[in-house]
Backbone as numpy.savetxt, mean C-alpha at the origin, in Angstrom:
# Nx Ny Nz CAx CAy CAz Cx Cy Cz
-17.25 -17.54 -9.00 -17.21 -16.16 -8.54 -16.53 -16.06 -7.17
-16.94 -17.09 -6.87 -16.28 -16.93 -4.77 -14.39 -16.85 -4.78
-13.93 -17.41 -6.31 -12.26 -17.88 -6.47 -11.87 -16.30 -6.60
-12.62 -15.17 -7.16 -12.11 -13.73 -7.05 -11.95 -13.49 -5.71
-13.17 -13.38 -5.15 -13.14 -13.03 -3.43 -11.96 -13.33 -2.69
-11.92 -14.74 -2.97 -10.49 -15.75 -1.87 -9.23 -15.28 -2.69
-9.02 -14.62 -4.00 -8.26 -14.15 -4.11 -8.01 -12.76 -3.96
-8.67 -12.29 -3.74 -8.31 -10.52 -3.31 -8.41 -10.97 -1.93
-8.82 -11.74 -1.12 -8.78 -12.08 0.54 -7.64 -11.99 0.67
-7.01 -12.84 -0.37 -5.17 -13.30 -0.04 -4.61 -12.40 -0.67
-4.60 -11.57 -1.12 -3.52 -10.56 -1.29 -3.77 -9.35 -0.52
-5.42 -9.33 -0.01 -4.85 -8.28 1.05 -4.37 -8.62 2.50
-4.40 -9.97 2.57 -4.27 -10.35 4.26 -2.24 -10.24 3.61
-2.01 -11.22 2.43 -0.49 -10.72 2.39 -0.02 -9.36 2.53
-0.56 -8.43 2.27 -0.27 -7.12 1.94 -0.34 -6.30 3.30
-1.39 -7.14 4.26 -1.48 -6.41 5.34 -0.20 -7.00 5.74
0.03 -8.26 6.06 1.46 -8.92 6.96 2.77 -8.23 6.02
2.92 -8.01 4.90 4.29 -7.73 4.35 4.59 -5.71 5.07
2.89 -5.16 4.91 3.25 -3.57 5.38 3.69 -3.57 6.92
2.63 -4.46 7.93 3.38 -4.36 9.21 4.41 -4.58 9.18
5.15 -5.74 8.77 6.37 -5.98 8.51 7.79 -5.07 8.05
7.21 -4.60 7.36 8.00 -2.98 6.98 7.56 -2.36 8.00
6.91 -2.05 8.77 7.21 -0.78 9.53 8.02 -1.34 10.90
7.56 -2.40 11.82 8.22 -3.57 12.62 9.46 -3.73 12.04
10.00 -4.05 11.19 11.39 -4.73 10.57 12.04 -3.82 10.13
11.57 -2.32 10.42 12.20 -1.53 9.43 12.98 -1.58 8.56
12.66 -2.16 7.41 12.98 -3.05 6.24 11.86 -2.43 4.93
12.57 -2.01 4.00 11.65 -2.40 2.04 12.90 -2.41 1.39
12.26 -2.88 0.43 12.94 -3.29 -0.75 13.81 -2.58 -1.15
14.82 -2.57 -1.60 15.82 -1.21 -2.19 15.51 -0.22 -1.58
15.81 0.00 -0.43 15.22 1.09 0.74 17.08 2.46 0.29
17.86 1.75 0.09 18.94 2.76 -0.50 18.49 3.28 -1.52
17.72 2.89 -2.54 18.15 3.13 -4.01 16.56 4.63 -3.49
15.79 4.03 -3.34 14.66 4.89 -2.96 14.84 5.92 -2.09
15.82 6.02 -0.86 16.03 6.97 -0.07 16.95 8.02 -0.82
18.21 7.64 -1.43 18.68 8.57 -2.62 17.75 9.03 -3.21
16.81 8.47 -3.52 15.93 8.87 -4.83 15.45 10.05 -4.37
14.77 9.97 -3.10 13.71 10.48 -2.68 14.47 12.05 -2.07
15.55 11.75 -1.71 16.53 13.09 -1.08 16.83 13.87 -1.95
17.06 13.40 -3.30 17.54 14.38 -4.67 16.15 14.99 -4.75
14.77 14.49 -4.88 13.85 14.46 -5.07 13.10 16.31 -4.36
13.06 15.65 -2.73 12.57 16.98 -2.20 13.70 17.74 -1.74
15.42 17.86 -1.86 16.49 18.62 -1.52 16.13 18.38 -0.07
15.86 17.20 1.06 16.36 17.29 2.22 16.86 16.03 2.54
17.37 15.64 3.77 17.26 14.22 4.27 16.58 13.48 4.91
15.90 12.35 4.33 14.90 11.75 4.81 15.89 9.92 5.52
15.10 10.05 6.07 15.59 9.20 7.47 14.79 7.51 6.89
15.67 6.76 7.46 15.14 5.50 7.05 13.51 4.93 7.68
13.31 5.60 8.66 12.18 5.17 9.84 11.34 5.96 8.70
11.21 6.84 8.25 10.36 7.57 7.66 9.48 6.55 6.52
10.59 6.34 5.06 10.70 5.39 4.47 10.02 4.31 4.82
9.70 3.90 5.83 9.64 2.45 6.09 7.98 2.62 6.49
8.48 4.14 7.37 6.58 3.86 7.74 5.51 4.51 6.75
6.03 5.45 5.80 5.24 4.88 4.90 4.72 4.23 3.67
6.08 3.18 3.48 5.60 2.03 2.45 4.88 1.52 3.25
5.08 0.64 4.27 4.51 -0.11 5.58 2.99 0.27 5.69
2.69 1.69 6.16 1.41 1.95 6.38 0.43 2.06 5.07
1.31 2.41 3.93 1.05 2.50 2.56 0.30 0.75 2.13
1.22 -0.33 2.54 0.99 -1.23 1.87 0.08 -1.92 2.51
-0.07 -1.50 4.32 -1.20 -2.07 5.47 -2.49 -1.66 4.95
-2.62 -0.10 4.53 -3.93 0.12 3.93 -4.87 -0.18 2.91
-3.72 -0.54 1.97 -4.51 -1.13 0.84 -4.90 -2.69 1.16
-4.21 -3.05 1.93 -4.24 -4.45 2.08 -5.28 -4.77 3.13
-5.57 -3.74 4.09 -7.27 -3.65 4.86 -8.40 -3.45 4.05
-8.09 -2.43 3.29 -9.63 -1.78 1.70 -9.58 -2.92 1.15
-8.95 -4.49 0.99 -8.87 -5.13 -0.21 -9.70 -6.27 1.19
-9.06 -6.36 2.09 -9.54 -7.74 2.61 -11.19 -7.16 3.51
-11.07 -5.99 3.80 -12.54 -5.97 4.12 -13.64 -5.80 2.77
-13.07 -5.16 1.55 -13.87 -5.38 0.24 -14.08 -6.90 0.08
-13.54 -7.83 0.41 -13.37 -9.28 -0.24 -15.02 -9.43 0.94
-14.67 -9.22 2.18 -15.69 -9.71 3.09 -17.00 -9.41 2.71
-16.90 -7.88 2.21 -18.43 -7.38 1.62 -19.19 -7.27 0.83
-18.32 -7.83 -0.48 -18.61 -7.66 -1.87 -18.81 -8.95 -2.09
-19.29 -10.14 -1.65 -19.83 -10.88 -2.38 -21.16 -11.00 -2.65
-21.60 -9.97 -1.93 -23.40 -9.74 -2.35 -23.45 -8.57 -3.22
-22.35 -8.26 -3.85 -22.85 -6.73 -4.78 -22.57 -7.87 -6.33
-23.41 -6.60 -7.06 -23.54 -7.67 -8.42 -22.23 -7.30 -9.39
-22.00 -6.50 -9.12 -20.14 -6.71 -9.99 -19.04 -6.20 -8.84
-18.71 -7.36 -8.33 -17.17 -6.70 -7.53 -16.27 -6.82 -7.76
-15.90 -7.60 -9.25 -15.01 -7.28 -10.45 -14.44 -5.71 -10.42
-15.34 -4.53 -10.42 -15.18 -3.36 -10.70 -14.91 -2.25 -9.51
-15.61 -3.02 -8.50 -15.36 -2.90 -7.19 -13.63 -2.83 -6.63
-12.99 -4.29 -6.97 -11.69 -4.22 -6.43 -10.34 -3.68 -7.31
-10.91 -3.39 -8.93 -10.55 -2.82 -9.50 -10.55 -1.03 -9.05
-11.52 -0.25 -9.03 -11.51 1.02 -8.30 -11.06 1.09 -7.30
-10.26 0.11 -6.49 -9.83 0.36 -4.89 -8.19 0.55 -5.08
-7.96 -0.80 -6.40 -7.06 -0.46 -6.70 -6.16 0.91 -7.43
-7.50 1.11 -8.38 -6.49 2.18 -8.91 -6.83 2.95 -8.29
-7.87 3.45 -7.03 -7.36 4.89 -6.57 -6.27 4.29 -5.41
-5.78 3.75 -5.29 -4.71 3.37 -4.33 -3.33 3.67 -5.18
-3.44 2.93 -6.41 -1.98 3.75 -7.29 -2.29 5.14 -8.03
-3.59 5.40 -8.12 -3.70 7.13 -8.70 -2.75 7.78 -7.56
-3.42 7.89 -6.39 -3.14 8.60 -5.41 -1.41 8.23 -4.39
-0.81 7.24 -4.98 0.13 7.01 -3.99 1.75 8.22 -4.53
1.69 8.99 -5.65 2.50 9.47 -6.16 2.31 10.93 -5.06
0.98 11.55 -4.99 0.68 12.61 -4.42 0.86 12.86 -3.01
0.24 11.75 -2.37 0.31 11.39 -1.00 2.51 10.90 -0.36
2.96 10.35 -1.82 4.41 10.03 -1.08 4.75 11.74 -1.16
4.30 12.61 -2.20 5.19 14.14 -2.03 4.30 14.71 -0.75
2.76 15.10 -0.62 2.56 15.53 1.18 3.63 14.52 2.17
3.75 13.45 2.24 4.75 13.48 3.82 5.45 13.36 3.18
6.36 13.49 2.23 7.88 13.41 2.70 8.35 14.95 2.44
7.33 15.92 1.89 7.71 17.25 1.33 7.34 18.11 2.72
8.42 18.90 3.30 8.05 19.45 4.83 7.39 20.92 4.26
């Protein structure tokens, strides 16, 4: 049971270092293909700093909910279901939350 924990530990401590990293490096992944995307999307121009801070802060947060869940959940009796619900309200909600900031 402890090999779940140390593995949601490590993907949120990665997740925290890859989001600072995007916002510091101002750097993601296909950051062209997504900034087109995103400009056809709401009809304005969105700026690369924008983009960056919030995949970055996007990917820092989940990656804090995951590594402080890892710290606390090894005394709850299913945290199987636990890091499962963190996850999906983290991808329910990331479609809604990218249209509030990038939609003025």
């Amino acid at each position: 049971m402890w090999m779940i924990h140390l593995f949601f530990f490590t993907i949120g401590m990665v997740l925290i270092v890859l989001g600072v990293g995007m916002i510091f490096l101002n750097w993601v992944p296909h950051k062209m293909i997504r900034l087109d995307e995103l400009c056809e999307r709401y009809d304005h121009l969105i700026e690369e700093d924008e983009l960056c801070h919030f995949e970055g802060g996007y990917q820092t947060l989940l990656g804090i909910f995951l590594t402080i869940a890892s710290l606390v959940l090894p005394y709850h009796s299913n945290p199987l279901l636990i890091y499962l619900l963190i996850v999906g309200c983290f991808t329910v909600f990331y479609r809604p939350l990218k249209y509030l900031y990038f939609n003025p």
